[in-house]
mmCIF file of C-alpha atoms in Angstrom:
data_model
loop_
_atom_site.group_PDB
_atom_site.id
_atom_site.type_symbol
_atom_site.label_atom_id
_atom_site.label_comp_id
_atom_site.label_asym_id
_atom_site.label_seq_id
_atom_site.Cartn_x
_atom_site.Cartn_y
_atom_site.Cartn_z
ATOM 1 C CA MET A 191 4.048 128.245 87.215
ATOM 2 C CA ARG A 192 3.816 125.943 90.225
ATOM 3 C CA ALA A 193 1.461 126.234 93.137
ATOM 4 C CA CYS A 194 3.167 127.300 96.347
ATOM 5 C CA SER A 195 2.700 125.415 99.608
ATOM 6 C CA LEU A 196 0.362 127.236 101.974
ATOM 7 C CA ALA A 197 -0.469 126.581 105.585
ATOM 8 C CA GLY A 198 -3.806 124.807 105.910
ATOM 9 C CA GLY A 199 -4.849 121.933 103.643
ATOM 10 C CA GLY A 200 -8.050 123.600 102.436
ATOM 11 C CA ALA A 201 -6.301 126.827 101.563
ATOM 12 C CA ALA A 202 -3.539 124.947 99.778
ATOM 13 C CA ARG A 203 -6.014 122.934 97.714
ATOM 14 C CA HIS A 204 -7.962 126.084 96.846
ATOM 15 C CA TYR A 205 -4.770 127.824 95.780
ATOM 16 C CA ARG A 206 -3.646 124.890 93.642
ATOM 17 C CA ASP A 207 -7.043 124.664 91.949
ATOM 18 C CA HIS A 208 -7.043 128.402 91.304
ATOM 19 C CA SER A 209 -3.463 128.238 90.016
ATOM 20 C CA ARG A 210 -4.239 125.310 87.731
ATOM 21 C CA ASN A 211 -7.341 127.014 86.335
ATOM 22 C CA ARG A 212 -5.354 130.185 85.750
ATOM 23 C CA LYS A 213 -2.621 128.218 83.980
ATOM 24 C CA ASP A 214 -5.175 126.495 81.741
ATOM 25 C CA HIS A 215 -6.663 129.889 80.919
ATOM 26 C CA LEU A 216 -3.235 131.304 80.114
ATOM 27 C CA VAL A 217 -2.402 128.312 77.932
ATOM 28 C CA ALA A 218 -5.617 128.639 75.944
ATOM 29 C CA SER A 219 -5.199 132.404 75.620
ATOM 30 C CA TYR A 220 -1.615 132.083 74.461
ATOM 31 C CA LEU A 221 -2.472 129.458 71.839
ATOM 32 C CA ARG A 222 -5.335 131.557 70.510
ATOM 33 C CA ALA A 223 -2.934 134.484 70.201
ATOM 34 C CA VAL A 224 -0.566 132.510 67.996
ATOM 35 C CA SER A 225 -0.923 133.323 64.314
ATOM 36 C CA LEU A 226 -1.815 130.776 61.720
ATOM 37 C CA ILE A 227 1.258 128.555 61.717
ATOM 38 C CA GLY A 228 2.381 128.241 65.308
ATOM 39 C CA LEU A 229 4.521 125.908 67.371
ATOM 40 C CA LEU A 230 4.264 126.017 71.137
ATOM 41 C CA SER A 231 5.624 123.997 74.004
ATOM 42 C CA LEU A 232 3.791 125.403 76.920
ATOM 43 C CA PHE A 233 5.677 124.838 80.143
ATOM 44 C CA ALA A 234 9.209 125.737 81.105
ATOM 45 C CA ASN A 235 9.785 122.412 82.815
ATOM 46 C CA LEU A 236 8.807 120.645 79.608
ATOM 47 C CA ALA A 237 11.325 122.737 77.732
ATOM 48 C CA GLN A 238 13.899 121.617 80.285
ATOM 49 C CA THR A 239 12.779 118.021 79.778
ATOM 50 C CA GLU A 240 13.599 118.349 76.104
ATOM 51 C CA ALA A 241 17.030 119.736 77.010
ATOM 52 C CA VAL A 242 18.035 119.165 73.450
ATOM 53 C CA ALA A 243 18.338 122.588 71.826
ATOM 54 C CA SER A 244 20.900 122.410 69.061
ATOM 55 C CA ASP A 245 22.461 125.585 70.431
ATOM 56 C CA ASP A 246 23.571 123.537 73.444
ATOM 57 C CA MET A 247 25.236 120.872 71.301
ATOM 58 C CA PRO A 248 28.619 120.997 69.568
ATOM 59 C CA ALA A 249 28.215 122.324 66.041
ATOM 60 C CA ILE A 250 28.658 119.900 63.169
ATOM 61 C CA ALA A 251 28.897 120.414 59.414
ATOM 62 C CA TYR A 252 25.773 119.025 57.806
ATOM 63 C CA PRO A 253 26.375 117.790 54.246
ATOM 64 C CA ASP A 254 24.657 119.209 51.183
ATOM 65 C CA ILE A 255 22.122 117.127 49.292
ATOM 66 C CA PRO A 256 22.323 117.040 45.455
ATOM 67 C CA ALA A 257 19.696 118.961 43.489
ATOM 68 C CA ALA A 258 18.692 115.803 41.613
ATOM 69 C CA VAL A 259 19.469 112.126 42.120
ATOM 70 C CA ALA A 260 18.915 108.969 40.126
ATOM 71 C CA ASP A 261 17.974 106.850 43.129
ATOM 72 C CA ARG A 262 17.509 106.983 46.892
ATOM 73 C CA VAL A 263 21.062 105.833 47.593
ATOM 74 C CA ALA A 264 22.406 109.035 46.049
ATOM 75 C CA LEU A 265 20.576 111.015 48.744
ATOM 76 C CA VAL A 266 22.818 109.538 51.440
ATOM 77 C CA PRO A 267 26.065 111.482 51.952
ATOM 78 C CA PRO A 268 29.263 109.716 53.031
ATOM 79 C CA GLY A 269 29.350 109.168 56.787
ATOM 80 C CA TRP A 270 25.560 108.969 57.020
ATOM 81 C CA HIS A 271 23.036 106.153 56.745
ATOM 82 C CA ILE A 272 19.291 105.770 56.294
ATOM 83 C CA GLU A 273 17.599 105.296 59.656
ATOM 84 C CA THR A 274 14.071 105.081 58.287
ATOM 85 C CA GLU A 275 12.169 105.904 55.105
ATOM 86 C CA VAL A 276 8.580 106.143 53.901
ATOM 87 C CA THR A 277 6.997 106.628 50.499
ATOM 88 C CA GLY A 278 3.760 108.231 49.383
ATOM 89 C CA ASP A 279 2.338 111.009 47.234
ATOM 90 C CA LEU A 280 3.085 114.353 48.892
ATOM 91 C CA ASN A 281 2.536 116.820 46.042
ATOM 92 C CA GLY A 282 -0.577 115.422 44.380
ATOM 93 C CA ASP A 283 0.994 114.053 41.192
ATOM 94 C CA ARG A 284 0.104 110.429 42.083
ATOM 95 C CA ARG A 285 3.744 109.369 42.121
ATOM 96 C CA PRO A 286 5.522 107.898 45.149
ATOM 97 C CA ASP A 287 7.619 110.569 46.805
ATOM 98 C CA LEU A 288 10.286 109.708 49.354
ATOM 99 C CA ALA A 289 10.932 110.912 52.900
ATOM 100 C CA LEU A 290 14.090 109.837 54.706
ATOM 101 C CA VAL A 291 15.606 110.371 58.094
ATOM 102 C CA LEU A 292 19.368 110.134 57.792
ATOM 103 C CA GLN A 293 21.594 109.613 60.803
ATOM 104 C CA SER A 294 25.264 110.439 61.168
ATOM 105 C CA ASP A 295 27.637 107.543 61.706
ATOM 106 C CA ILE A 296 29.360 109.664 64.363
ATOM 107 C CA PRO A 297 27.236 109.669 67.540
ATOM 108 C CA ASP A 298 26.701 112.580 69.857
ATOM 109 C CA VAL A 299 28.203 112.182 73.326
ATOM 110 C CA SER A 300 26.336 112.545 76.607
ATOM 111 C CA PHE A 301 27.511 114.905 79.328
ATOM 112 C CA GLN A 302 28.768 111.744 81.061
ATOM 113 C CA GLY A 303 30.939 110.887 78.062
ATOM 114 C CA ALA A 304 28.864 107.964 76.763
ATOM 115 C CA PRO A 305 27.942 107.689 73.057
ATOM 116 C CA MET A 306 24.353 108.465 72.108
ATOM 117 C CA VAL A 307 22.502 108.563 68.783
ATOM 118 C CA GLY A 308 24.011 110.560 65.969
ATOM 119 C CA PRO A 309 22.595 113.820 64.574
ATOM 120 C CA ARG A 310 19.753 113.425 62.108
ATOM 121 C CA MET A 311 18.606 115.017 58.863
ATOM 122 C CA LEU A 312 15.146 114.985 57.339
ATOM 123 C CA VAL A 313 15.302 114.674 53.545
ATOM 124 C CA VAL A 314 12.289 114.728 51.228
ATOM 125 C CA GLY A 315 12.504 114.012 47.513
ATOM 126 C CA PHE A 316 9.696 114.320 45.002
ATOM 127 C CA ALA A 317 9.464 111.618 42.365
ATOM 128 C CA ALA A 318 10.875 112.779 39.020
ATOM 129 C CA ARG A 319 11.084 111.183 35.585
ATOM 130 C CA GLN A 320 14.471 109.853 36.515
ATOM 131 C CA GLY A 321 14.935 109.420 40.239
ATOM 132 C CA PHE A 322 14.070 112.104 42.779
ATOM 133 C CA ARG A 323 14.166 115.887 43.112
ATOM 134 C CA PRO A 324 15.072 116.798 46.713
ATOM 135 C CA VAL A 325 12.914 119.604 48.105
ATOM 136 C CA VAL A 326 13.785 119.390 51.815
ATOM 137 C CA SER A 327 17.063 118.967 53.651
ATOM 138 C CA HIS A 328 16.494 119.882 57.266
ATOM 139 C CA HIS A 329 18.177 119.084 60.570
ATOM 140 C CA ARG A 330 16.430 121.160 63.256
ATOM 141 C CA LEU A 331 13.043 119.535 63.712
ATOM 142 C CA ILE A 332 14.412 116.305 65.204
ATOM 143 C CA PRO A 333 16.521 117.576 68.107
ATOM 144 C CA ARG A 334 19.865 116.333 69.330
ATOM 145 C CA SER A 335 20.513 115.454 72.957
ATOM 146 C CA ASN A 336 23.369 114.959 75.393
ATOM 147 C CA ASN A 337 21.086 113.866 78.247
ATOM 148 C CA PRO A 338 21.518 110.140 79.014
ATOM 149 C CA TYR A 339 18.246 110.138 80.976
ATOM 150 C CA LEU A 340 16.196 111.381 78.037
ATOM 151 C CA GLU A 341 15.007 108.538 75.855
ATOM 152 C CA ASP A 342 15.551 108.931 72.142
ATOM 153 C CA VAL A 343 12.813 111.302 70.973
ATOM 154 C CA PHE A 344 12.647 109.766 67.495
ATOM 155 C CA ASP A 345 11.595 106.114 67.250
ATOM 156 C CA PRO A 346 11.281 104.767 63.696
ATOM 157 C CA GLU A 347 9.892 101.485 65.008
ATOM 158 C CA SER A 348 6.781 103.257 66.318
ATOM 159 C CA GLY A 349 6.098 105.326 63.224
ATOM 160 C CA SER A 350 7.873 108.574 64.060
ATOM 161 C CA LEU A 351 8.051 109.262 60.316
ATOM 162 C CA ALA A 352 4.960 108.710 58.191
ATOM 163 C CA ILE A 353 3.058 109.843 55.114
ATOM 164 C CA ASN A 354 -0.698 109.813 55.649
ATOM 165 C CA ASN A 355 -3.322 111.238 53.302
ATOM 166 C CA GLY A 356 -0.751 113.257 51.425
ATOM 167 C CA ARG A 357 0.796 114.759 54.549
ATOM 168 C CA LEU A 358 4.252 114.331 56.008
ATOM 169 C CA GLU A 359 4.067 113.478 59.707
ATOM 170 C CA ILE A 360 6.859 113.569 62.275
ATOM 171 C CA THR A 361 6.229 112.415 65.836
ATOM 172 C CA LEU A 362 8.587 113.166 68.728
ATOM 173 C CA ARG A 363 8.221 111.585 72.166
ATOM 174 C CA PHE A 364 9.837 113.034 75.290
ATOM 175 C CA PHE A 365 10.356 110.854 78.344
ATOM 176 C CA LEU A 366 12.904 111.102 81.155
ATOM 177 C CA THR A 367 13.907 107.876 82.872
ATOM 178 C CA ALA A 368 15.105 109.968 85.830
ATOM 179 C CA GLY A 369 14.721 113.553 86.918
ATOM 180 C CA GLY A 370 11.192 114.362 85.838
ATOM 181 C CA TRP A 371 7.555 113.254 85.863
ATOM 182 C CA ASP A 372 6.509 114.895 82.609
ATOM 183 C CA ARG A 373 5.900 112.898 79.465
ATOM 184 C CA PHE A 374 4.673 114.343 76.197
ATOM 185 C CA THR A 375 4.353 113.688 72.495
ATOM 186 C CA LYS A 376 4.387 116.172 69.614
ATOM 187 C CA THR A 377 3.085 115.309 66.161
ATOM 188 C CA PHE A 378 3.688 117.691 63.262
ATOM 189 C CA SER A 379 1.616 117.233 60.108
ATOM 190 C CA PHE A 380 2.970 119.092 57.073
ATOM 191 C CA ALA A 381 1.130 119.659 53.783
ATOM 192 C CA TRP A 382 2.610 120.745 50.466
ATOM 193 C CA ASN A 383 1.205 124.012 49.087
ATOM 194 C CA ARG A 384 3.056 124.218 45.730
ATOM 195 C CA THR A 385 5.749 126.489 47.129
ATOM 196 C CA GLY A 386 6.695 124.688 50.330
ATOM 197 C CA PHE A 387 5.569 122.521 53.198
ATOM 198 C CA GLU A 388 3.334 124.203 55.747
ATOM 199 C CA LEU A 389 2.322 122.972 59.169
ATOM 200 C CA ALA A 390 -1.309 121.953 58.714
ATOM 201 C CA ARG A 391 -1.865 120.397 62.136
ATOM 202 C CA PHE A 392 -0.060 120.152 65.469
ATOM 203 C CA ASP A 393 -0.965 117.590 68.152
ATOM 204 C CA TYR A 394 0.445 117.853 71.670
ATOM 205 C CA ASP A 395 -0.201 115.145 74.262
ATOM 206 C CA TYR A 396 0.983 115.635 77.837
ATOM 207 C CA ASP A 397 0.673 113.592 80.986
ATOM 208 C CA HIS A 398 2.188 113.798 84.460
ATOM 209 C CA ARG A 399 3.146 110.336 85.658
ATOM 210 C CA ARG A 400 2.810 111.129 89.358
ATOM 211 C CA THR A 401 -0.490 113.016 89.392
ATOM 212 C CA GLY A 402 -2.109 111.408 86.357
ATOM 213 C CA LEU A 403 -2.944 114.825 84.903
ATOM 214 C CA THR A 404 -3.444 114.694 81.129
ATOM 215 C CA ARG A 405 -3.647 117.505 78.601
ATOM 216 C CA HIS A 406 -4.164 117.369 74.860
ATOM 217 C CA TRP A 407 -4.071 120.123 72.270
ATOM 218 C CA ILE A 408 -5.036 119.802 68.605
ATOM 219 C CA ALA A 409 -4.262 122.888 66.536
ATOM 220 C CA ASP A 410 -5.793 122.605 63.062
ATOM 221 C CA TYR A 411 -4.271 125.477 61.105
ATOM 222 C CA ARG A 412 -6.249 124.799 57.943
ATOM 223 C CA ALA A 413 -9.545 125.044 59.822
ATOM 224 C CA GLY A 414 -8.236 127.675 62.241
ATOM 225 C CA THR A 415 -9.431 125.745 65.303
ATOM 226 C CA LEU A 416 -7.932 124.687 68.604
ATOM 227 C CA ILE A 417 -9.262 121.802 70.696
ATOM 228 C CA TYR A 418 -8.019 121.564 74.278
ATOM 229 C CA SER A 419 -8.800 118.610 76.545
ATOM 230 C CA THR A 420 -7.795 117.853 80.111
ATOM 231 C CA GLY A 421 -8.434 114.973 82.468
ATOM 232 C CA LYS A 422 -6.952 112.407 84.828
ATOM 233 C CA SER A 423 -5.610 109.064 83.672
ATOM 234 C CA SER A 424 -6.457 107.528 87.064
ATOM 235 C CA SER A 425 -10.013 108.854 87.182
ATOM 236 C CA ASP A 426 -13.310 107.758 85.674
ATOM 237 C CA ALA A 427 -14.384 111.383 85.399
ATOM 238 C CA PRO A 428 -15.130 112.508 81.831
ATOM 239 C CA VAL A 429 -12.474 114.399 79.921
ATOM 240 C CA LYS A 430 -13.159 118.137 79.736
ATOM 241 C CA SER A 431 -12.830 119.599 76.255
ATOM 242 C CA SER A 432 -13.160 123.035 74.726
ATOM 243 C CA LYS A 433 -12.943 124.311 71.166
ATOM 244 C CA SER A 434 -11.898 127.785 70.133
ATOM 245 C CA LYS A 435 -10.671 129.714 67.131
ATOM 246 C CA LEU A 436 -7.034 130.322 66.356
ATOM 247 C CA ARG A 437 -6.328 133.866 65.325
ATOM 248 C CA GLY A 438 -5.259 134.333 61.750
ATOM 249 C CA ARG A 439 -6.713 133.667 58.349
ATOM 250 C CA SER A 440 -7.348 129.953 57.941
ATOM 251 C CA GLY A 441 -6.522 128.166 54.727
ATOM 252 C CA SER A 442 -3.615 130.362 53.631
ATOM 253 C CA PRO A 443 -0.703 130.044 56.058
ATOM 254 C CA SER A 444 2.551 131.715 55.155
ATOM 255 C CA ARG A 445 5.974 130.156 54.928
ATOM 256 C CA THR A 446 8.894 130.926 57.142
ATOM 257 C CA SER A 447 12.599 131.537 56.961
ATOM 258 C CA ALA A 448 15.391 130.136 59.089
ATOM 259 C CA THR A 449 14.963 133.151 61.363
ATOM 260 C CA GLY A 450 11.273 132.415 61.743
ATOM 261 C CA TRP A 451 12.051 128.830 62.634
ATOM 262 C CA SER A 452 14.463 129.971 65.333
ATOM 263 C CA SER A 453 11.897 132.321 66.863
ATOM 264 C CA ILE A 454 9.406 129.470 67.047
ATOM 265 C CA HIS A 455 11.859 127.300 68.926
ATOM 266 C CA SER A 456 12.524 130.225 71.271
ATOM 267 C CA ALA A 457 8.807 130.485 71.919
ATOM 268 C CA SER A 458 8.756 126.812 72.869
ATOM 269 C CA ASN A 459 10.876 127.684 75.899
ATOM 270 C CA CYS A 460 8.220 130.000 77.319
ATOM 271 C CA ILE A 461 5.808 129.457 80.139
ATOM 272 C CA ALA A 462 2.361 130.236 78.777
ATOM 273 C CA GLY A 463 1.680 133.856 79.573
ATOM 274 C CA GLU A 464 4.855 134.159 81.656
ATOM 275 C CA CYS A 465 7.748 134.580 79.260
ATOM 276 C CA THR A 466 11.115 134.857 80.926
ATOM 277 C CA HIS A 467 13.487 135.810 78.115
ATOM 278 C CA SER A 468 13.643 138.074 75.081
ATOM 279 C CA GLY A 469 12.774 135.275 72.677
ATOM 280 C CA CYS A 470 9.268 135.255 74.118
ATOM 281 C CA THR A 471 8.479 138.870 73.360
ATOM 282 C CA GLU A 472 7.152 138.121 69.894
ATOM 283 C CA PRO A 473 4.755 135.181 69.484
ATOM 284 C CA ALA A 474 5.755 132.510 67.009
ATOM 285 C CA ARG A 475 4.156 133.433 63.715
ATOM 286 C CA THR A 476 4.865 130.802 61.102
ATOM 287 C CA MET A 477 6.358 127.372 60.730
ATOM 288 C CA ALA A 478 7.200 125.498 57.550
ATOM 289 C CA ILE A 479 9.914 123.515 55.846
ATOM 290 C CA ALA A 480 11.430 125.531 53.017
ATOM 291 C CA THR A 481 11.532 124.176 49.485
ATOM 292 C CA ALA A 482 15.236 124.732 48.859
ATOM 293 C CA PRO A 483 17.537 122.030 50.286
ATOM 294 C CA GLY A 484 19.544 123.390 53.179
ATOM 295 C CA ALA A 485 17.457 126.550 53.494
ATOM 296 C CA LEU A 486 16.833 125.831 57.165
ATOM 297 C CA SER A 487 20.076 124.036 57.901
#
């Protein structure tokens, strides 16, 4: 929702302040209404900035990953290569597990006809007695794009894939070189719960390059808390923060199916409190990466 221009500077400022406060209230209310494992992108213009929904891209056939491999090389299908990899204990057995982001050798093409980065797959393998046992083969979390003005959302050089304290972390950064002032970063922190990976924490950083407005959300699904902060990057004024409870039963989030994943991505295209399409009618309920390879492909 954007503030409308009104005659009279004082009235316009009052309206914008009221509109901004109302939007912040709607954002906080919407996040609190999300059940335990939720994924939200909160503004329609940010959803447009992403402009990378797989539904808008030409379909490709993602390869299957073997059920067991002797080494990491066997996880890489023909026509794909390892873009980045990290190791660390993800399931608590004190052995080094492996997380890979694979990239297709065939790039996507921008709407101008120029080659871009190829589609990606996230593959996770648990260390086994001989090699690795793949538990994740997923291609929807890291989005594709045909927008030449959108910088690559996944940057392995800046730690977009990491394993920290037993959690798998994926960071996506959205920045338009032309056509928008919004800039934001999403960090997903997944934890293994013996049956699958669940989203344990979601960080969302937003700033508007023209106005300097900053917003930051931290949703801790294990603790069931939401921290929301707002401020101005160009101001010495202190950052305003609030803490509230997320609805749902903390500590025992449920897993999701491919359908659940799709509904969450639909919810990310909603304006907080002002949904504009049928995908917004049901709040996103759960988010996880399934245990079976290809289950969410």
